[in-house]
PDB file of C-alpha atoms in Angstrom:
ATOM      1  CA  UNK A   1      23.039 -22.410 -75.192  1.00 75.00           C
ATOM      2  CA  UNK A   2      20.968 -20.258 -73.991  1.00 84.00           C
ATOM      3  CA  UNK A   3      17.855 -20.282 -71.203  1.00 93.00           C
ATOM      4  CA  UNK A   4      15.832 -18.953 -69.764  1.00 97.00           C
ATOM      5  CA  UNK A   5      13.479 -19.395 -65.846  1.00 97.00           C
ATOM      6  CA  UNK A   6      10.421 -18.713 -64.600  1.00 98.00           C
ATOM      7  CA  UNK A   7       9.705 -19.940 -61.437  1.00 96.00           C
ATOM      8  CA  UNK A   8       6.820 -18.863 -60.877  1.00 97.00           C
ATOM      9  CA  UNK A   9       3.768 -20.610 -63.024  1.00 97.00           C
ATOM     10  CA  UNK A  10       1.030 -18.618 -61.298  1.00 97.00           C
ATOM     11  CA  UNK A  11       0.983 -14.876 -59.592  1.00 98.00           C
ATOM     12  CA  UNK A  12      -1.806 -12.792 -58.259  1.00 98.00           C
ATOM     13  CA  UNK A  13      -1.933  -8.855 -56.788  1.00 98.00           C
ATOM     14  CA  UNK A  14      -4.618  -6.824 -55.590  1.00 98.00           C
ATOM     15  CA  UNK A  15      -5.964  -4.576 -58.098  1.00 97.00           C
ATOM     16  CA  UNK A  16      -2.923  -0.727 -57.456  1.00 97.00           C
ATOM     17  CA  UNK A  17      -0.771  -2.379 -55.715  1.00 98.00           C
ATOM     18  CA  UNK A  18       2.505  -3.856 -56.816  1.00 98.00           C
ATOM     19  CA  UNK A  19       3.688  -6.990 -58.262  1.00 98.00           C
ATOM     20  CA  UNK A  20       6.953  -8.384 -58.886  1.00 98.00           C
ATOM     21  CA  UNK A  21       8.176 -10.706 -61.456  1.00 98.00           C
ATOM     22  CA  UNK A  22      11.266 -13.029 -61.787  1.00 98.00           C
ATOM     23  CA  UNK A  23      12.719 -14.220 -64.503  1.00 98.00           C
ATOM     24  CA  UNK A  24      16.139 -16.142 -64.873  1.00 98.00           C
ATOM     25  CA  UNK A  25      18.877 -16.427 -67.173  1.00 97.00           C
ATOM     26  CA  UNK A  26      21.794 -18.986 -67.778  1.00 95.00           C
ATOM     27  CA  UNK A  27      24.412 -17.534 -70.483  1.00 92.00           C
ATOM     28  CA  UNK A  28      27.891 -17.170 -71.273  1.00 90.00           C
ATOM     29  CA  UNK A  29      27.306 -14.119 -73.407  1.00 88.00           C
ATOM     30  CA  UNK A  30      28.501 -10.842 -72.229  1.00 87.00           C
ATOM     31  CA  UNK A  31      26.617  -8.720 -74.877  1.00 88.00           C
ATOM     32  CA  UNK A  32      23.054  -9.291 -74.884  1.00 91.00           C
ATOM     33  CA  UNK A  33      18.885  -8.198 -75.020  1.00 92.00           C
ATOM     34  CA  UNK A  34      16.442  -9.098 -72.371  1.00 95.00           C
ATOM     35  CA  UNK A  35      13.049  -8.108 -73.052  1.00 95.00           C
ATOM     36  CA  UNK A  36       9.793  -9.398 -70.770  1.00 97.00           C
ATOM     37  CA  UNK A  37       6.065  -9.549 -73.219  1.00 96.00           C
ATOM     38  CA  UNK A  38       2.856  -9.519 -72.372  1.00 97.00           C
ATOM     39  CA  UNK A  39       0.171 -11.987 -73.589  1.00 96.00           C
ATOM     40  CA  UNK A  40      -2.771 -12.019 -72.809  1.00 95.00           C
ATOM     41  CA  UNK A  41      -5.550 -13.812 -73.249  1.00 92.00           C
ATOM     42  CA  UNK A  42      -6.175 -12.548 -76.762  1.00 91.00           C
ATOM     43  CA  UNK A  43      -3.038 -14.344 -77.306  1.00 93.00           C
ATOM     44  CA  UNK A  44      -1.138 -11.329 -78.737  1.00 93.00           C
ATOM     45  CA  UNK A  45       3.021 -10.925 -78.064  1.00 94.00           C
ATOM     46  CA  UNK A  46       2.612  -7.378 -77.247  1.00 94.00           C
ATOM     47  CA  UNK A  47       6.268  -6.387 -75.736  1.00 93.00           C
ATOM     48  CA  UNK A  48       6.563  -4.445 -72.332  1.00 96.00           C
ATOM     49  CA  UNK A  49      10.285  -3.459 -71.692  1.00 96.00           C
ATOM     50  CA  UNK A  50      13.615  -4.512 -73.102  1.00 93.00           C
ATOM     51  CA  UNK A  51      16.870  -3.949 -71.488  1.00 95.00           C
ATOM     52  CA  UNK A  52      20.640  -3.922 -73.278  1.00 91.00           C
ATOM     53  CA  UNK A  53      23.013  -5.655 -70.941  1.00 92.00           C
ATOM     54  CA  UNK A  54      25.134  -3.026 -71.619  1.00 90.00           C
ATOM     55  CA  UNK A  55      23.357  -0.966 -69.861  1.00 90.00           C
ATOM     56  CA  UNK A  56      23.507  -0.831 -65.870  1.00 88.00           C
ATOM     57  CA  UNK A  57      20.903   2.076 -65.521  1.00 94.00           C
ATOM     58  CA  UNK A  58      17.554  -0.658 -65.132  1.00 96.00           C
ATOM     59  CA  UNK A  59      15.061  -0.075 -68.001  1.00 95.00           C
ATOM     60  CA  UNK A  60      11.041   1.756 -67.445  1.00 96.00           C
ATOM     61  CA  UNK A  61       8.440   2.126 -68.722  1.00 95.00           C
ATOM     62  CA  UNK A  62       5.182   3.621 -66.906  1.00 96.00           C
ATOM     63  CA  UNK A  63       4.576   1.776 -64.709  1.00 97.00           C
ATOM     64  CA  UNK A  64       6.522  -1.160 -65.217  1.00 98.00           C
ATOM     65  CA  UNK A  65      10.911  -1.760 -64.402  1.00 98.00           C
ATOM     66  CA  UNK A  66      13.242  -4.089 -64.101  1.00 98.00           C
ATOM     67  CA  UNK A  67      15.366  -5.552 -61.977  1.00 97.00           C
ATOM     68  CA  UNK A  68      18.555  -6.588 -64.080  1.00 97.00           C
ATOM     69  CA  UNK A  69      21.697  -8.103 -61.665  1.00 96.00           C
ATOM     70  CA  UNK A  70      24.099  -9.293 -64.342  1.00 95.00           C
ATOM     71  CA  UNK A  71      26.005 -10.884 -61.935  1.00 95.00           C
ATOM     72  CA  UNK A  72      23.377 -12.660 -60.627  1.00 96.00           C
ATOM     73  CA  UNK A  73      22.041 -13.100 -64.423  1.00 96.00           C
ATOM     74  CA  UNK A  74      18.436 -12.302 -62.897  1.00 97.00           C
ATOM     75  CA  UNK A  75      16.260  -9.480 -64.663  1.00 98.00           C
ATOM     76  CA  UNK A  76      12.680  -9.027 -62.877  1.00 98.00           C
ATOM     77  CA  UNK A  77       9.279  -7.202 -64.320  1.00 98.00           C
ATOM     78  CA  UNK A  78       7.965  -5.448 -61.607  1.00 98.00           C
ATOM     79  CA  UNK A  79       4.356  -4.488 -61.971  1.00 98.00           C
ATOM     80  CA  UNK A  80       2.988  -1.153 -60.185  1.00 98.00           C
ATOM     81  CA  UNK A  81      -0.221   0.201 -59.507  1.00 98.00           C
ATOM     82  CA  UNK A  82      -1.658  -2.727 -61.152  1.00 98.00           C
ATOM     83  CA  UNK A  83      -4.209  -2.392 -63.573  1.00 97.00           C
ATOM     84  CA  UNK A  84      -6.828  -5.068 -64.552  1.00 97.00           C
ATOM     85  CA  UNK A  85      -5.668  -4.637 -67.657  1.00 96.00           C
ATOM     86  CA  UNK A  86      -2.523  -6.021 -66.297  1.00 97.00           C
ATOM     87  CA  UNK A  87      -3.930  -9.558 -66.339  1.00 97.00           C
ATOM     88  CA  UNK A  88      -2.133 -11.638 -68.301  1.00 97.00           C
ATOM     89  CA  UNK A  89       0.791 -14.259 -70.066  1.00 97.00           C
ATOM     90  CA  UNK A  90       4.331 -12.850 -68.974  1.00 98.00           C
ATOM     91  CA  UNK A  91       6.994 -14.032 -70.961  1.00 98.00           C
ATOM     92  CA  UNK A  92      10.707 -13.365 -69.948  1.00 98.00           C
ATOM     93  CA  UNK A  93      13.355 -13.476 -73.431  1.00 96.00           C
ATOM     94  CA  UNK A  94      16.890 -14.105 -74.271  1.00 94.00           C
ATOM     95  CA  UNK A  95      18.586 -12.745 -77.267  1.00 91.00           C
ATOM     96  CA  UNK A  96      21.872 -13.240 -78.398  1.00 84.00           C
ATOM     97  CA  UNK A  97      23.114 -10.487 -80.857  1.00 75.00           C
ATOM     98  CA  UNK A  98      25.796 -13.294 -82.549  1.00 65.00           C
ATOM     99  CA  UNK A  99      22.479 -16.213 -82.201  1.00 55.00           C
ATOM    100  CA  UNK A 100      21.254 -17.097 -86.220  1.00 52.00           C
ATOM    101  CA  UNK A 101      18.567 -14.570 -86.908  1.00 59.00           C
ATOM    102  CA  UNK A 102      19.066 -12.552 -82.937  1.00 75.00           C
ATOM    103  CA  UNK A 103      16.023 -15.786 -82.554  1.00 84.00           C
ATOM    104  CA  UNK A 104      14.833 -15.056 -78.928  1.00 90.00           C
ATOM    105  CA  UNK A 105      14.665 -17.032 -76.015  1.00 92.00           C
ATOM    106  CA  UNK A 106      11.413 -17.525 -74.189  1.00 96.00           C
ATOM    107  CA  UNK A 107      10.892 -18.365 -70.308  1.00 97.00           C
ATOM    108  CA  UNK A 108       8.415 -20.973 -69.372  1.00 97.00           C
ATOM    109  CA  UNK A 109       5.670 -18.186 -68.447  1.00 97.00           C
ATOM    110  CA  UNK A 110       3.994 -16.722 -65.401  1.00 98.00           C
ATOM    111  CA  UNK A 111      -0.084 -16.245 -65.556  1.00 97.00           C
ATOM    112  CA  UNK A 112      -0.893 -13.181 -63.415  1.00 98.00           C
ATOM    113  CA  UNK A 113      -3.929 -12.913 -62.113  1.00 98.00           C
ATOM    114  CA  UNK A 114      -5.399  -9.331 -60.651  1.00 98.00           C
ATOM    115  CA  UNK A 115      -7.973  -9.578 -58.124  1.00 97.00           C
ATOM    116  CA  UNK A 116      -9.761  -6.042 -58.330  1.00 95.00           C
TER     117      UNK A 116
ATOM    118  CA  UNK B   1       5.636   1.017 -84.830  1.00 61.00           C
ATOM    119  CA  UNK B   2       6.216  -1.484 -86.589  1.00 67.00           C
ATOM    120  CA  UNK B   3       3.630  -4.224 -87.593  1.00 89.00           C
ATOM    121  CA  UNK B   4       3.029  -7.932 -88.156  1.00 93.00           C
ATOM    122  CA  UNK B   5      -0.001  -8.923 -89.878  1.00 95.00           C
ATOM    123  CA  UNK B   6      -0.417 -12.428 -90.006  1.00 96.00           C
ATOM    124  CA  UNK B   7      -3.378 -14.015 -91.635  1.00 96.00           C
ATOM    125  CA  UNK B   8      -5.690 -15.670 -90.813  1.00 96.00           C
ATOM    126  CA  UNK B   9      -6.501 -15.514 -87.596  1.00 95.00           C
ATOM    127  CA  UNK B  10      -8.225 -18.446 -87.291  1.00 96.00           C
ATOM    128  CA  UNK B  11      -8.419 -21.535 -89.946  1.00 96.00           C
ATOM    129  CA  UNK B  12     -10.493 -24.701 -89.019  1.00 96.00           C
ATOM    130  CA  UNK B  13     -10.378 -27.874 -91.751  1.00 93.00           C
ATOM    131  CA  UNK B  14     -10.838 -31.957 -92.443  1.00 95.00           C
ATOM    132  CA  UNK B  15      -7.863 -34.141 -91.680  1.00 96.00           C
ATOM    133  CA  UNK B  16      -5.570 -33.927 -94.803  1.00 95.00           C
ATOM    134  CA  UNK B  17      -5.667 -30.223 -96.236  1.00 95.00           C
ATOM    135  CA  UNK B  18      -2.905 -27.932 -96.408  1.00 96.00           C
ATOM    136  CA  UNK B  19      -2.686 -25.271 -94.461  1.00 97.00           C
ATOM    137  CA  UNK B  20      -0.998 -21.431 -95.893  1.00 97.00           C
ATOM    138  CA  UNK B  21      -0.190 -18.942 -92.851  1.00 97.00           C
ATOM    139  CA  UNK B  22       0.644 -15.523 -94.170  1.00 96.00           C
ATOM    140  CA  UNK B  23       3.225 -13.535 -91.741  1.00 95.00           C
ATOM    141  CA  UNK B  24       4.108  -9.914 -93.807  1.00 94.00           C
ATOM    142  CA  UNK B  25       6.381  -7.103 -92.463  1.00 92.00           C
ATOM    143  CA  UNK B  26       3.574  -4.292 -93.286  1.00 91.00           C
ATOM    144  CA  UNK B  27       6.027  -1.164 -92.477  1.00 86.00           C
ATOM    145  CA  UNK B  28       9.722  -1.908 -92.699  1.00 85.00           C
ATOM    146  CA  UNK B  29      11.883  -5.190 -94.255  1.00 86.00           C
ATOM    147  CA  UNK B  30      12.490  -8.399 -92.134  1.00 85.00           C
ATOM    148  CA  UNK B  31      15.263  -9.961 -93.253  1.00 81.00           C
ATOM    149  CA  UNK B  32      14.453 -12.638 -90.608  1.00 87.00           C
ATOM    150  CA  UNK B  33      11.430 -14.141 -89.887  1.00 91.00           C
ATOM    151  CA  UNK B  34      10.874 -16.160 -87.238  1.00 94.00           C
ATOM    152  CA  UNK B  35       7.487 -19.125 -87.260  1.00 96.00           C
ATOM    153  CA  UNK B  36       6.798 -20.236 -83.508  1.00 96.00           C
ATOM    154  CA  UNK B  37       3.922 -22.396 -82.350  1.00 97.00           C
ATOM    155  CA  UNK B  38       2.337 -22.345 -79.070  1.00 96.00           C
ATOM    156  CA  UNK B  39       0.060 -24.509 -77.528  1.00 93.00           C
ATOM    157  CA  UNK B  40      -2.152 -23.488 -74.744  1.00 89.00           C
ATOM    158  CA  UNK B  41      -0.822 -22.285 -71.009  1.00 88.00           C
ATOM    159  CA  UNK B  42       2.951 -23.249 -72.611  1.00 93.00           C
ATOM    160  CA  UNK B  43       5.799 -20.840 -73.990  1.00 95.00           C
ATOM    161  CA  UNK B  44       6.611 -20.580 -77.637  1.00 95.00           C
ATOM    162  CA  UNK B  45       8.374 -23.136 -79.700  1.00 94.00           C
ATOM    163  CA  UNK B  46      10.587 -22.068 -82.495  1.00 94.00           C
ATOM    164  CA  UNK B  47       9.946 -24.409 -85.009  1.00 95.00           C
ATOM    165  CA  UNK B  48      12.273 -22.243 -87.278  1.00 94.00           C
ATOM    166  CA  UNK B  49      13.262 -19.832 -88.524  1.00 91.00           C
ATOM    167  CA  UNK B  50      13.575 -18.548 -91.878  1.00 88.00           C
ATOM    168  CA  UNK B  51      15.948 -15.865 -94.427  1.00 84.00           C
ATOM    169  CA  UNK B  52      14.369 -14.032 -96.800  1.00 81.00           C
ATOM    170  CA  UNK B  53      15.893 -15.703-100.670  1.00 81.00           C
ATOM    171  CA  UNK B  54      17.253 -19.007 -99.133  1.00 83.00           C
ATOM    172  CA  UNK B  55      16.074 -21.989 -97.592  1.00 86.00           C
ATOM    173  CA  UNK B  56      14.462 -21.560 -93.508  1.00 90.00           C
ATOM    174  CA  UNK B  57      16.351 -23.280 -90.794  1.00 92.00           C
ATOM    175  CA  UNK B  58      14.380 -25.406 -88.506  1.00 94.00           C
ATOM    176  CA  UNK B  59      14.133 -26.587 -85.026  1.00 93.00           C
ATOM    177  CA  UNK B  60      15.293 -29.452 -84.075  1.00 93.00           C
ATOM    178  CA  UNK B  61      12.167 -32.259 -84.324  1.00 94.00           C
ATOM    179  CA  UNK B  62      10.636 -30.114 -86.301  1.00 95.00           C
ATOM    180  CA  UNK B  63       9.430 -31.761 -90.149  1.00 94.00           C
ATOM    181  CA  UNK B  64      10.644 -30.016 -92.456  1.00 93.00           C
ATOM    182  CA  UNK B  65       8.363 -31.079 -95.555  1.00 94.00           C
ATOM    183  CA  UNK B  66       5.478 -31.436 -92.786  1.00 95.00           C
ATOM    184  CA  UNK B  67       6.310 -26.795 -92.119  1.00 96.00           C
ATOM    185  CA  UNK B  68       6.754 -25.606 -95.683  1.00 95.00           C
ATOM    186  CA  UNK B  69       8.357 -21.991 -95.064  1.00 94.00           C
ATOM    187  CA  UNK B  70       8.639 -19.963 -97.773  1.00 90.00           C
ATOM    188  CA  UNK B  71      10.783 -16.542 -97.475  1.00 87.00           C
ATOM    189  CA  UNK B  72      10.471 -14.846-100.725  1.00 81.00           C
ATOM    190  CA  UNK B  73      10.609 -11.520-100.044  1.00 87.00           C
ATOM    191  CA  UNK B  74      11.676  -9.181 -97.770  1.00 87.00           C
ATOM    192  CA  UNK B  75       8.173  -8.619 -96.331  1.00 90.00           C
ATOM    193  CA  UNK B  76       6.550 -11.739 -96.629  1.00 92.00           C
ATOM    194  CA  UNK B  77       6.785 -15.371 -95.418  1.00 93.00           C
ATOM    195  CA  UNK B  78       4.453 -18.220 -95.703  1.00 95.00           C
ATOM    196  CA  UNK B  79       4.463 -21.141 -93.739  1.00 96.00           C
ATOM    197  CA  UNK B  80       2.691 -24.506 -94.841  1.00 97.00           C
ATOM    198  CA  UNK B  81       1.031 -27.170 -92.443  1.00 97.00           C
ATOM    199  CA  UNK B  82       0.947 -30.128 -95.323  1.00 96.00           C
ATOM    200  CA  UNK B  83      -1.625 -33.336 -94.803  1.00 95.00           C
ATOM    201  CA  UNK B  84      -2.895 -30.874 -91.525  1.00 95.00           C
ATOM    202  CA  UNK B  85      -3.675 -34.200 -89.007  1.00 95.00           C
ATOM    203  CA  UNK B  86      -6.197 -33.356 -85.891  1.00 95.00           C
ATOM    204  CA  UNK B  87      -2.128 -33.216 -83.847  1.00 95.00           C
ATOM    205  CA  UNK B  88      -1.013 -30.307 -86.077  1.00 95.00           C
ATOM    206  CA  UNK B  89      -4.103 -28.513 -84.445  1.00 96.00           C
ATOM    207  CA  UNK B  90      -1.798 -25.308 -81.945  1.00 96.00           C
ATOM    208  CA  UNK B  91      -1.566 -21.853 -81.983  1.00 97.00           C
ATOM    209  CA  UNK B  92       0.903 -20.361 -84.546  1.00 98.00           C
ATOM    210  CA  UNK B  93       2.832 -17.029 -84.342  1.00 97.00           C
ATOM    211  CA  UNK B  94       4.733 -15.404 -86.613  1.00 96.00           C
ATOM    212  CA  UNK B  95       7.529 -12.828 -85.682  1.00 94.00           C
ATOM    213  CA  UNK B  96       9.636 -10.047 -88.017  1.00 91.00           C
ATOM    214  CA  UNK B  97      13.009  -8.566 -86.897  1.00 82.00           C
ATOM    215  CA  UNK B  98      13.924  -5.383 -88.210  1.00 74.00           C
ATOM    216  CA  UNK B  99      17.053  -5.171 -89.448  1.00 69.00           C
ATOM    217  CA  UNK B 100      18.853  -1.869 -86.868  1.00 68.00           C
ATOM    218  CA  UNK B 101      20.660  -4.463 -83.713  1.00 63.00           C
ATOM    219  CA  UNK B 102      18.636  -3.096 -81.312  1.00 65.00           C
ATOM    220  CA  UNK B 103      15.078  -3.459 -82.384  1.00 72.00           C
ATOM    221  CA  UNK B 104      12.880  -5.975 -81.034  1.00 77.00           C
ATOM    222  CA  UNK B 105      11.176  -8.785 -82.964  1.00 84.00           C
ATOM    223  CA  UNK B 106       7.892  -7.994 -83.573  1.00 89.00           C
ATOM    224  CA  UNK B 107       5.168 -10.543 -84.189  1.00 94.00           C
ATOM    225  CA  UNK B 108       1.325 -11.033 -85.492  1.00 95.00           C
ATOM    226  CA  UNK B 109      -1.658 -12.100 -83.568  1.00 95.00           C
ATOM    227  CA  UNK B 110      -1.293 -15.967 -84.707  1.00 96.00           C
ATOM    228  CA  UNK B 111      -2.936 -18.357 -85.943  1.00 97.00           C
ATOM    229  CA  UNK B 112      -5.654 -20.678 -84.901  1.00 96.00           C
ATOM    230  CA  UNK B 113      -5.537 -23.913 -86.913  1.00 97.00           C
ATOM    231  CA  UNK B 114      -8.137 -26.635 -85.955  1.00 96.00           C
ATOM    232  CA  UNK B 115      -8.197 -30.188 -87.849  1.00 95.00           C
ATOM    233  CA  UNK B 116     -10.804 -31.863 -87.625  1.00 93.00           C
TER     234      UNK B 116
END
């Protein structure tokens, strides 16, 4: 079974600065999908960014980018020019294309605080 | 983008009451829906995978008779918490995935269940 580990329960960053959230995973599959979800205090789950394992190029969405290291099984999220609205719980998630219903496996989450 | 509607958003009821939570995919057909439970400051815990027209697949440790899932159509899945007790109080979130392989899961806004 796949596992996802987020080793940073809490992180903080100054507004306008850059922060990197770590995520590692364990799998024996060669093809899979990785996601970062954001959960603000409203508790709505918001997709931030996704990466297909067969793509070597790192995904980028505006101020959000990932550093995908397939051999190291690492999938970190970089947030540039941090804004107050980025404060939230961030979850890294793994999805196997073969698993029943393509379920998501979530990490424990990282609580991000943005200081003004 | 794809929208998943979850109702109600908040329920407060007496112990022993059965509570039904609805999850609808509004602009796509979802052959598979997922039900999660989340405790404060913790990750999402998958309870069950709901497949249209067939029985749900429950995760280990989840009581099938306590958490009844019905997925009668391609746009609607329901979770019924039967004879709810205070320990069932939690935040419940549903998600649904479009059939296309690269599509991510889309989440409802969640239901906060409080059993008195």
